[in-house]
Coordinates of C-alpha atoms in Angstrom, one line a residue:
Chain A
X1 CA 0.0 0.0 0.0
X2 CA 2.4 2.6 1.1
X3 CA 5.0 1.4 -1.8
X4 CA 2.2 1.8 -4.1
X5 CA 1.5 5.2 -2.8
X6 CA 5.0 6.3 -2.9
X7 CA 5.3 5.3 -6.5
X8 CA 2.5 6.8 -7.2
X9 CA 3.9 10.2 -6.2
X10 CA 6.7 9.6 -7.8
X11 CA 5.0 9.3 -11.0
X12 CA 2.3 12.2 -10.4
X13 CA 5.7 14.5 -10.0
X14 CA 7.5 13.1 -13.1
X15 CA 4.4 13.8 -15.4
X16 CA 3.8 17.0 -13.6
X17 CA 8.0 17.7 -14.3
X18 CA 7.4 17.1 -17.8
X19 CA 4.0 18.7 -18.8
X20 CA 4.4 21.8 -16.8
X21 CA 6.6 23.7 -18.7
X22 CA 5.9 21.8 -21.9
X23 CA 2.0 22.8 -21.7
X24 CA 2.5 26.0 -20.2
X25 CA -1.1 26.7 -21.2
X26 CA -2.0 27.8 -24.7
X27 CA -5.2 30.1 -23.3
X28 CA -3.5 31.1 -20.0
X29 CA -0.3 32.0 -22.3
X30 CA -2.9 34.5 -24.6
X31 CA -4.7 36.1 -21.2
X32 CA -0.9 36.5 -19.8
X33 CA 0.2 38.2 -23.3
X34 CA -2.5 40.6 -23.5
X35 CA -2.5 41.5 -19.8
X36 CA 1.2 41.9 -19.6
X37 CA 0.7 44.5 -23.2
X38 CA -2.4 46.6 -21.2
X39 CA -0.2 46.7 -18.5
X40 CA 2.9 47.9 -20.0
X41 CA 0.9 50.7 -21.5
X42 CA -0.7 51.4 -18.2
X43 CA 2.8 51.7 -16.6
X44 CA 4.4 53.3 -19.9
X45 CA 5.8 56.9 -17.8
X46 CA 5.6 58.1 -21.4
X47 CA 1.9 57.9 -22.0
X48 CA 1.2 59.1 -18.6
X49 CA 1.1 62.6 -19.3
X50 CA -2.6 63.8 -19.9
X51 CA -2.1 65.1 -23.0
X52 CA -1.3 61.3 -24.4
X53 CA -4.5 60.7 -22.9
X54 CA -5.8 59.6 -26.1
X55 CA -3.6 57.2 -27.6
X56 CA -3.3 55.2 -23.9
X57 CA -6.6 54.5 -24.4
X58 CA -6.1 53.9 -28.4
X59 CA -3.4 51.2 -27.4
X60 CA -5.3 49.8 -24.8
X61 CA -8.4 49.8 -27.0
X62 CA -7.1 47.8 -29.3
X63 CA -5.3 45.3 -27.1
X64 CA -8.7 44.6 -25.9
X65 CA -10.3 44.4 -29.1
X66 CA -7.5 42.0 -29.7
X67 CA -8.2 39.3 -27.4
X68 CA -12.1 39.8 -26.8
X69 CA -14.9 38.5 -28.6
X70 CA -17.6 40.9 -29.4
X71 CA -20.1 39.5 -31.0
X72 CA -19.9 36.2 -29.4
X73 CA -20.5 38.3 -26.1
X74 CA -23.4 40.2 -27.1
X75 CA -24.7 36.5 -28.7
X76 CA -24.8 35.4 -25.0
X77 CA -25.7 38.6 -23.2
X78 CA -29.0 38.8 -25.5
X79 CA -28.9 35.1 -25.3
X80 CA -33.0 34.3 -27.0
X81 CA -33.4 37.9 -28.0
X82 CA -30.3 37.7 -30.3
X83 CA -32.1 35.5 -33.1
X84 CA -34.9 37.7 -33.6
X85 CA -32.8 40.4 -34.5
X86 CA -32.2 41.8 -38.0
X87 CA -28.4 41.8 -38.7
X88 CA -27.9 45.9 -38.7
X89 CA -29.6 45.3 -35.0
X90 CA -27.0 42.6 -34.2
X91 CA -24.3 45.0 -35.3
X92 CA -25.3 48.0 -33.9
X93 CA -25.8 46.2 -30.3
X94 CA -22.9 44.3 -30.9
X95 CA -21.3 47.9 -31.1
X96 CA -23.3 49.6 -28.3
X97 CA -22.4 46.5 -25.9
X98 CA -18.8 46.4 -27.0
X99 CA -18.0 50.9 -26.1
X100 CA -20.3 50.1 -22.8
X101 CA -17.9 47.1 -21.6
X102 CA -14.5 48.5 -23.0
X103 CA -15.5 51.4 -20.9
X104 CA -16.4 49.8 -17.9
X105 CA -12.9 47.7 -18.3
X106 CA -11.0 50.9 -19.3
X107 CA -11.9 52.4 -15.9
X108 CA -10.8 49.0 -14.2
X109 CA -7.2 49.3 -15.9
X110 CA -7.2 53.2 -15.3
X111 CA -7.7 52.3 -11.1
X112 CA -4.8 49.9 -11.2
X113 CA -2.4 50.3 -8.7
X114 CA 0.6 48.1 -8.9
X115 CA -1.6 45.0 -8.0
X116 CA 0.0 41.9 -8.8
X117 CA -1.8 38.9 -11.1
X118 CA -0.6 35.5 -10.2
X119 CA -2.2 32.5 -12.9
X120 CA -3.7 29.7 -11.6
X121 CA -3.6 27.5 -14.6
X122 CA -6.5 26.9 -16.7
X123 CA -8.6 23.9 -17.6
X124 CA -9.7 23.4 -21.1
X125 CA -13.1 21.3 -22.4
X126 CA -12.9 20.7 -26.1
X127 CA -12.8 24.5 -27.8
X128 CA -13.6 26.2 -24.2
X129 CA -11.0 26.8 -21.7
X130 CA -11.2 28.5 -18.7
X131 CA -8.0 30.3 -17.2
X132 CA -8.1 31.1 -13.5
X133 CA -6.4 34.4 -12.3
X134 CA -5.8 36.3 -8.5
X135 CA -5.6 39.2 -8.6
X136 CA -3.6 40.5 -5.0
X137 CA -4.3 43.3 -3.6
X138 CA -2.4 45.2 -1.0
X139 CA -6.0 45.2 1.5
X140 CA -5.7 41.2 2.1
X141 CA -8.0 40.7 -0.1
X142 CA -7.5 38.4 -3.1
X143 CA -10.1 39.0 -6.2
X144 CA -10.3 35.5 -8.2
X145 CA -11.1 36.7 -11.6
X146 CA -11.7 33.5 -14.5
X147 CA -11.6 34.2 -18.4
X148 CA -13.7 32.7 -20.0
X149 CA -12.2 31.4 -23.8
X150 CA -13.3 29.9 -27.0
X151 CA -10.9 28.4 -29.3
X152 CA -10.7 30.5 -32.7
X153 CA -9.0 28.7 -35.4
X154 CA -5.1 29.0 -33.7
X155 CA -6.4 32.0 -31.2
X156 CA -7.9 31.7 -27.9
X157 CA -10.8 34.7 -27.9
X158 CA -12.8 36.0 -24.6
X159 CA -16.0 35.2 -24.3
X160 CA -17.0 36.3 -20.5
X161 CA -15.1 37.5 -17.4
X162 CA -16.4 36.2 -14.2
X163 CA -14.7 38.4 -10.7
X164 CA -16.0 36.3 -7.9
X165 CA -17.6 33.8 -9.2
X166 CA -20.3 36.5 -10.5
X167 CA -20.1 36.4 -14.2
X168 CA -20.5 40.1 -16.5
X169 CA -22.3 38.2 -19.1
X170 CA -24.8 36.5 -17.4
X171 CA -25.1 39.6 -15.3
X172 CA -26.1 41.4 -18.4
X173 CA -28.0 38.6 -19.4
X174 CA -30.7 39.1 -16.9
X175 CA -30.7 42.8 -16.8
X176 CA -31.2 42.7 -20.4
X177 CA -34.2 40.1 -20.5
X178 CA -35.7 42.1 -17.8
X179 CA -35.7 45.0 -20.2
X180 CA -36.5 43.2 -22.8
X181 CA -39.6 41.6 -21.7
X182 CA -40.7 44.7 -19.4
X183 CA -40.9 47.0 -22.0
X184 CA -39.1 46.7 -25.5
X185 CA -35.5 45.5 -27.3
X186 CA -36.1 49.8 -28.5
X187 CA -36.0 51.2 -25.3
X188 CA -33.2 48.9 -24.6
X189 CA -31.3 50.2 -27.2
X190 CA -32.5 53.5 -26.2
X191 CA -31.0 52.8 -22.6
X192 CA -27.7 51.2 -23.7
X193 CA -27.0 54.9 -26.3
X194 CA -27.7 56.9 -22.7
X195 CA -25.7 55.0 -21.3
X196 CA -22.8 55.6 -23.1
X197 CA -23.3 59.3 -24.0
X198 CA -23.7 59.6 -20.2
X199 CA -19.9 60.5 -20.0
Chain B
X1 CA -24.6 38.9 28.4
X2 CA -27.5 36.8 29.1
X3 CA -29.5 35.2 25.7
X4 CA -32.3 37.1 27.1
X5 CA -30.6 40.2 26.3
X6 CA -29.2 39.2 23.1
X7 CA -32.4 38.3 21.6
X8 CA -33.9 41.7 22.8
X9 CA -30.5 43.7 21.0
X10 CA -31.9 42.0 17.8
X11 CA -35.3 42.5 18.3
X12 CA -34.8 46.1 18.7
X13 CA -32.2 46.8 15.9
X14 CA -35.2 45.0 13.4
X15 CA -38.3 47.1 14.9
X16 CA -35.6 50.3 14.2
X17 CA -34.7 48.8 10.9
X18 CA -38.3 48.0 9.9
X19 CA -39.9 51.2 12.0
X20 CA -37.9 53.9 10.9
X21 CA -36.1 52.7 7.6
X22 CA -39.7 51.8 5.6
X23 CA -41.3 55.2 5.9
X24 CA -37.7 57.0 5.0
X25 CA -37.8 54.8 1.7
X26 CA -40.8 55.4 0.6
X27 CA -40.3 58.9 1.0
X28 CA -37.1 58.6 -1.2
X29 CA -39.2 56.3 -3.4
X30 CA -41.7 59.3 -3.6
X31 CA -39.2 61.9 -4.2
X32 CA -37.6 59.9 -6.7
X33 CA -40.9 59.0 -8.7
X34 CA -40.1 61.8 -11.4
X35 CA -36.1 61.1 -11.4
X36 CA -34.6 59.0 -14.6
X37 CA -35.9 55.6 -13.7
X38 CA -39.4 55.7 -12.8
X39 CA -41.1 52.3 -11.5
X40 CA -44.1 52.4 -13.4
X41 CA -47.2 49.9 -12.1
X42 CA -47.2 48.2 -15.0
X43 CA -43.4 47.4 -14.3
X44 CA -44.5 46.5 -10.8
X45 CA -47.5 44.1 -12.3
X46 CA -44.9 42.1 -14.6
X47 CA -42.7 41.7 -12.3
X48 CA -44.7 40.5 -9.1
X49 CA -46.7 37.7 -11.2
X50 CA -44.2 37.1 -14.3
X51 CA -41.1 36.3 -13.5
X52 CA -40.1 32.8 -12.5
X53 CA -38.4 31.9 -9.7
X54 CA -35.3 30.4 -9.4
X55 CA -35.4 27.8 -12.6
X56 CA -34.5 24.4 -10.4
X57 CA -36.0 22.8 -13.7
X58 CA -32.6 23.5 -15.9
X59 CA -29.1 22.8 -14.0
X60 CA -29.2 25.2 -11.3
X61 CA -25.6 24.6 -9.9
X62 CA -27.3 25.3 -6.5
X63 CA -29.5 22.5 -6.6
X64 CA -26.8 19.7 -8.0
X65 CA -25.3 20.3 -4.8
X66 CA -28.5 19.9 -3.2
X67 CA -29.1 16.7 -5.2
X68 CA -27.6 14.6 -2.5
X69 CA -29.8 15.8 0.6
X70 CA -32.9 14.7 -0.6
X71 CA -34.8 14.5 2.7
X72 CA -34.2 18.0 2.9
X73 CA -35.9 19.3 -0.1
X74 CA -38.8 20.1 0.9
X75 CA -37.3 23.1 2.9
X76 CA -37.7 24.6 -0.7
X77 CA -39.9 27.2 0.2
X78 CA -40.4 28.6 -4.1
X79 CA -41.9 25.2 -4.3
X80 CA -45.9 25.8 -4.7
X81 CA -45.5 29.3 -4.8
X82 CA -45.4 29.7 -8.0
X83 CA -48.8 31.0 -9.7
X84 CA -48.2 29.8 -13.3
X85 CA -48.3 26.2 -14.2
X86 CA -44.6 24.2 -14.4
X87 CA -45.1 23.6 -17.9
X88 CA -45.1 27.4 -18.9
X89 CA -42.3 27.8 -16.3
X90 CA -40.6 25.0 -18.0
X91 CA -40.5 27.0 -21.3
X92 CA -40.0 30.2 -20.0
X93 CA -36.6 28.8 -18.4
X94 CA -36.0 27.6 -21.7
X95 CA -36.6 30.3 -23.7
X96 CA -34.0 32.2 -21.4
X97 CA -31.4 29.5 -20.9
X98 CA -31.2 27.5 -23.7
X99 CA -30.2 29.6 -26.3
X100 CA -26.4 30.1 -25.6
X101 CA -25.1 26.4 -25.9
X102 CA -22.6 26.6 -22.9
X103 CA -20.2 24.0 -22.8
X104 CA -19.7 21.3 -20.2
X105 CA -19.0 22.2 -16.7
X106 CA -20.2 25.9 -17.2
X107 CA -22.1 27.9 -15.1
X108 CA -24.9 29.8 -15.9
X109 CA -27.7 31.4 -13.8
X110 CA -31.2 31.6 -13.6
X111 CA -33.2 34.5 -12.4
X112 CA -33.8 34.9 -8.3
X113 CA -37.7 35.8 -7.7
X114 CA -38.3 38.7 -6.2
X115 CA -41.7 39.0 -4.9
X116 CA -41.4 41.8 -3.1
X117 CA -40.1 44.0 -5.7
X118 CA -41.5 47.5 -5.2
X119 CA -40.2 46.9 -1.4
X120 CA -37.1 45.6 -2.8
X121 CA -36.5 49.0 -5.0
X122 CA -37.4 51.2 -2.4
X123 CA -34.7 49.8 -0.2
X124 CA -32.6 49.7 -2.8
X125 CA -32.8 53.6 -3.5
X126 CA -32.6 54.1 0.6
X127 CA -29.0 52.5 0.3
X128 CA -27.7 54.3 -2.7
X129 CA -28.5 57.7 -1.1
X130 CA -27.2 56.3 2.2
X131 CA -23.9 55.1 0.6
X132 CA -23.6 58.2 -1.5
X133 CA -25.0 61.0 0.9
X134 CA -23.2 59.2 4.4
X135 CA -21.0 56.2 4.1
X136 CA -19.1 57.9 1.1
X137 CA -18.7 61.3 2.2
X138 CA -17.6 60.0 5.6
X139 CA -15.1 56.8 4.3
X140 CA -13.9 59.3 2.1
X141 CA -12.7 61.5 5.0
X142 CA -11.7 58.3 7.4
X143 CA -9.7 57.6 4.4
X144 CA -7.5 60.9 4.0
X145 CA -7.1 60.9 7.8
X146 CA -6.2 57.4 8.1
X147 CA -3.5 55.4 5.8
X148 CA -4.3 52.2 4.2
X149 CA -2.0 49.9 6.4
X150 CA -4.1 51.0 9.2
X151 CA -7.2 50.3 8.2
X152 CA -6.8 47.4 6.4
X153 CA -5.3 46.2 10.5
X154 CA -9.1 47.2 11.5
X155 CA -10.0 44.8 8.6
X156 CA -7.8 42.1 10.1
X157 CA -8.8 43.0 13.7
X158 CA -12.9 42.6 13.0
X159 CA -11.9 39.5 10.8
X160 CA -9.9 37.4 13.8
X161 CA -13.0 38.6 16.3
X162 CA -15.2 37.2 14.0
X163 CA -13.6 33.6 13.6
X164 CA -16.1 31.5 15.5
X165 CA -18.7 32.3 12.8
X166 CA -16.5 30.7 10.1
X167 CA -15.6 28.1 12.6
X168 CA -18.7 27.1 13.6
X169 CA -19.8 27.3 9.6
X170 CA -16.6 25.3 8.8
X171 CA -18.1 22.7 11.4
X172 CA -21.5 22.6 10.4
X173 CA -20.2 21.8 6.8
X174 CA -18.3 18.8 7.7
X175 CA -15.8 20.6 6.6
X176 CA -12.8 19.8 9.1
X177 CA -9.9 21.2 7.3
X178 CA -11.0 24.6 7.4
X179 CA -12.2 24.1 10.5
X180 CA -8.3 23.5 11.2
X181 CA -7.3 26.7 9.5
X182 CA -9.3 28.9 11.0
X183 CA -8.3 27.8 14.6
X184 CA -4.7 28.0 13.3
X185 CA -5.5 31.1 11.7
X186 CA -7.2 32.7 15.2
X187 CA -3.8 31.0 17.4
X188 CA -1.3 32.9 14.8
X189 CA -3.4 36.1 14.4
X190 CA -4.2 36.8 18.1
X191 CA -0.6 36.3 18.9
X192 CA 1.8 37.1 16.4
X193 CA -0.6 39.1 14.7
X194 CA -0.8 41.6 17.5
X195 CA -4.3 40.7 18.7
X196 CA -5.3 39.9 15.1
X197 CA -4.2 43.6 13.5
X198 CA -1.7 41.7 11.3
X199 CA -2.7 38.2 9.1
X200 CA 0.5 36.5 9.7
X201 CA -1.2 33.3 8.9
X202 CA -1.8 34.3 5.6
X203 CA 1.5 36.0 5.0
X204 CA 4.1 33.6 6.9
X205 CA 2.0 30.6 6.8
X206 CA -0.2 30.9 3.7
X207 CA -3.4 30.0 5.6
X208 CA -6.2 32.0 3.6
X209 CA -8.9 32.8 5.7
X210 CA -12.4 30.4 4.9
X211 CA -15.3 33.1 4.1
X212 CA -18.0 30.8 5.9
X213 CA -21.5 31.8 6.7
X214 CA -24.7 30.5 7.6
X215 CA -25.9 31.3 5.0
X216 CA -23.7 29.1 2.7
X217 CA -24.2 26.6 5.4
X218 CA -28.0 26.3 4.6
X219 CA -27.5 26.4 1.5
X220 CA -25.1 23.0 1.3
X221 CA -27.7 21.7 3.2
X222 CA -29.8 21.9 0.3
X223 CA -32.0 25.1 1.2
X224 CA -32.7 27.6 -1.4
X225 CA -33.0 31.3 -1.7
X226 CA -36.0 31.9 -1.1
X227 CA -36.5 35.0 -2.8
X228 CA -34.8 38.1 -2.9
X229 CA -34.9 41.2 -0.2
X230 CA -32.6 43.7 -0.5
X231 CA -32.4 44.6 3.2
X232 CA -32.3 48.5 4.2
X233 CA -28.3 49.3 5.2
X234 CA -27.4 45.3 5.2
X235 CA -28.0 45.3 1.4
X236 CA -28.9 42.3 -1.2
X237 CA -29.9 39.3 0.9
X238 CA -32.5 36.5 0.5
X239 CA -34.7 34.7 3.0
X240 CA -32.4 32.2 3.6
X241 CA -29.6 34.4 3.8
X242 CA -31.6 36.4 6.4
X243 CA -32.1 33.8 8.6
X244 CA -28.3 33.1 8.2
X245 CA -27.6 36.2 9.2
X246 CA -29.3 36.1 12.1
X247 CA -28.3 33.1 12.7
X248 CA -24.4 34.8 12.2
X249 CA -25.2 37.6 14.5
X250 CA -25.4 34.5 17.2
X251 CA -22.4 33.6 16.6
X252 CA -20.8 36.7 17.0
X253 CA -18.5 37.2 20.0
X254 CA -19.1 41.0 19.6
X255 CA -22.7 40.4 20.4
X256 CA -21.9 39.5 23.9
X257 CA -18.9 41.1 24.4
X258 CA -20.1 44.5 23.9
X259 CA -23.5 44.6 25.9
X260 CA -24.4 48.3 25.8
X261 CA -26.3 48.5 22.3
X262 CA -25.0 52.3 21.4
X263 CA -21.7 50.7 21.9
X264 CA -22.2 47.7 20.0
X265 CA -24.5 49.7 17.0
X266 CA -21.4 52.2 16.5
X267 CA -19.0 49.8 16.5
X268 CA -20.8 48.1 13.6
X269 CA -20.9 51.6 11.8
X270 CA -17.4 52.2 12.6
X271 CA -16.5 48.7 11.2
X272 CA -18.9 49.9 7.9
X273 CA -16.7 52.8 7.3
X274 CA -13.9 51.2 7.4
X275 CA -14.9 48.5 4.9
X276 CA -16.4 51.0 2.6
X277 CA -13.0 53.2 3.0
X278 CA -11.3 49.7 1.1
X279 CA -13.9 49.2 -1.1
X280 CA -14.7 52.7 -2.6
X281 CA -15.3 53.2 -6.2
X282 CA -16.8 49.7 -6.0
X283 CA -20.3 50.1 -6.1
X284 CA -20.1 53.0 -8.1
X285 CA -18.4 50.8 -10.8
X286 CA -21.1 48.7 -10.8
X287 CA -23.6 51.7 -11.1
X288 CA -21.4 53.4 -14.0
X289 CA -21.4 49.8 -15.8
X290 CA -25.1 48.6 -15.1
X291 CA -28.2 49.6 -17.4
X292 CA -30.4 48.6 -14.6
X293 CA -28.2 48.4 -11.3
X294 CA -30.9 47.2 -9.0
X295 CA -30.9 44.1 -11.5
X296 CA -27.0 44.1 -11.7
X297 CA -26.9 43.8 -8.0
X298 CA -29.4 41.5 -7.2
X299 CA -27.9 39.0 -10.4
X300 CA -24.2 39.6 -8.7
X301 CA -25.3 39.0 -5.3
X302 CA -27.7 36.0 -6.8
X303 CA -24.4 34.6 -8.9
X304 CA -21.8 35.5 -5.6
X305 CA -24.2 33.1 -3.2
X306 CA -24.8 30.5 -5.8
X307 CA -20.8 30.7 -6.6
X308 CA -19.8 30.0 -2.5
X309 CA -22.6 27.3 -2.4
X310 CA -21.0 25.4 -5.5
X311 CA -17.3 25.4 -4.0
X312 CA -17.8 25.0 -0.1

């Protein structure tokens, strides 16, 4: 029993010796590469002058863009709703969702403050892979965020971000079928363009 | 303090919750009628008979875990309160759910019921203008005065007094390895930690503290929600999660250690303040991100619960 046990160890470490650094995770690698780029803006002293401003947010932008799955988002978020829509509706929600979240995720990266992100590996089922991240705060506090990722012909895309345990899409998902089905998909619309012009 | 006294501490604090806080949010609820988001009756009317509770029909995560304590099921209490029959209810989860093919393993949520609505709202508003009207203004102050280190110490401090909850919780779950932690944890903290100011267990021991409630508790055990309330000052809650903390409150050593209830009621505000102090810009994230935040909040608190219920 115990020789069996020991072996068994011995074996669990030898595969784990080998596959760690081989498999280093293809998803997790993507989420590290686009959060170590946001944050190399974030920390660039050269784009911290107000007047640069601007681009920041340009780069940023489109290092988001990069790894995050619009339309695949809204798809969820509008979940039933999303196949009675014409395609120009699809689009222009697609677009409206898309400025509201980059916004709300543009203030998140704006806030940081030299928080550290430690991976947690991820665990991948078929074309979905979920990579698990802390993110450590200096209040003793540790936020567990997970991506959410669907495989894209070589590229790993985001399809929801869940910050403990409560995920943004499915969040959305119910605030947008009560909208929905308490009034209209137009006064939706209607609320999401407020939204956004709000600022 | 004796139980008897205990038991008239909570009594009190609810009849001053219910007494006072009602009247003040319907007021703000009044005053509010002609701002941006007006609650029309017919939005009231949908809501209160429409909506379906909690779908147990299609995977909620909360009942697979509650698969295994059958005999307790019937604690359900959204069972036979629904008004529509569970064949519309079965297509009306469907209609919702079905639609995104998730794949294995994934979580998604349902809706929590919410009865009570219009009560729920009213509340709601009381604690936005409360947070941004008092808690804000005065966390916002406590935080120039006071540096970070500091108060996340107070956060440590109230966090070791509070142990027995999460030990008793740990217990209650069967779950004996925490239980192990968080008596290591209290040992560590209340020594080394300078009566618990410091989390040397977490930083020279890596024991991370077990967030257990009662709430959680009952909910292993199979219980559900309920139905939403979004309590005045305590913020989102369920039934169940009511009780729990209630039940929490118990547990407590602060209830009988401080006896005098002025005492013990600003000591709760004070540990508010500094909470809110290391969480600012949280909520108003949330608000600045939401199209309907009362929704947003109830869905994160409804996702949060059903999340700590899943893991244990």
């Amino acid at each position: 029993m115990k020789r069996t046990r020991l072996y068994l160890c011995f074996l669990v470490l030898l595969v784990l010796g080998i596959a760690v650094p081989g498999l280093a995770g293809v998803s997790e690698e993507k989420i590290k590469q686009t959060t170590d780029r946001i944050l190399s803006i974030v920390m660039d002293p050269a784009l911290k002058n107000p007047s640069k401003a601007e681009e920041r947010k340009k780069l940023i932008r489109s290092a988001v863009d990069e790894r995050f799955d619009w339309t695949e988002m809204t798809r969820r978020a509008l979940a039933t709703h999303w196949a009675q829509r014409t395609p120009e509706e699809k689009k222009e929600f697609v677009r409206l969702f898309s400025d509201l979240l980059e916004r709300t995720y543009l203030g998140k990266v704006e806030d940081y403050s030299g928080e550290k992100v430690r991976y947690e590996g991820e665990t991948i089922d078929g074309d979905y892979s979920v990579v698990k991240v802390k993110i450590v705060t200096k209040k003793n506090k540790d936020i567990p965020v997970h991506y959410r990722l669907r495989k894209e012909g070589n590229d790993w895309l985001v399809y929801d971000i869940s910050i403990e345990g409560v995920s943004l899409i499915n969040n959305y998902r119910t605030q947008f079928n009560s909208i929905i089905t308490q009034s209209s998909y137009e006064n939706l619309v209607k609320q999401l363009r407020a939204k956004i012009t709000q600022k | 303090m004796p139980r008897g006294g205990t038991m008239r501490f909570i009594h009190r604090l609810f009849l001053i919750l219910w007494l006072i806080i009602i009247p003040i949010s319907f007021f703000v609820e009044a005053v509010e009628a002609s701002g941006p988001v007006p609650l029309s009756p017919e939005t009231v009317r949908l809501t209160a008979t429409n909506v379906p509770p909690e779908p147990s029909v299609l995977g909620d995560p909360a009942d697979t875990v509650a698969a295994p304590l059958e005999p307790l099921a019937f604690f359900h209490p959204d069972e036979g309160s629904v008004s529509i029959s569970e064949d519309e209810r079965l297509i009306q989860v469907a209609l919702v759910y079905v639609q995104p093919l998730e794949p294995s393993g994934e979580e998604y949520s349902g809706t929590l019921a919410d009865p009570l609505e219009p009560v729920n709202r009213a509340f709601f508003k009381f604690n936005d203008k409360l947070y941004f009207w008092v808690l804000k203004p005065v966390a916002t102050g406590y935080n120039v005065v006071v540096p970070e280190d500091a108060r996340v110490g107070v956060r440590n401090f109230f966090s070791n007094v509070t142990t027995p909850v999460r030990l008793v919780n740990c217990l209650l779950q069967a779950n004996f390895k925490c239980a192990g932690t968080e008596t290591l944890r209290f040992l560590i903290n209340t020594t080394f930690g300078f009566a618990g100011f410091l989390d040397t267990a977490k930083k020279e021991f890596h024991l991370e503290k077990a967030d257990k409630d009662l709430g959680q508790t009952l909910g292993i055990y199979g219980i559900g929600f309920g139905f939403y309330m979004n309590l005045p000052i305590l913020g989102p809650s369920s039934l169940r999660d009511t009780f729990g903390y209630v039940g929490d409150v118990f547990l407590d050593p602060q209830t009988y250690l401080i006896t005098s209830i002025p005492i013990s009621v600003a000591v709760r505000a004070y540990y508010q303040v500094n909470e809110t102090s290391l969480t600012l810009g949280g909520y108003e994230d949330l608000k600045e991100s939401a199209i309907d935040p009362y929704i947003a909040l109830k869905d994160a608190y409804y996702q949060y619960r059903q999340n700590k219920i899943r893991q244990r």
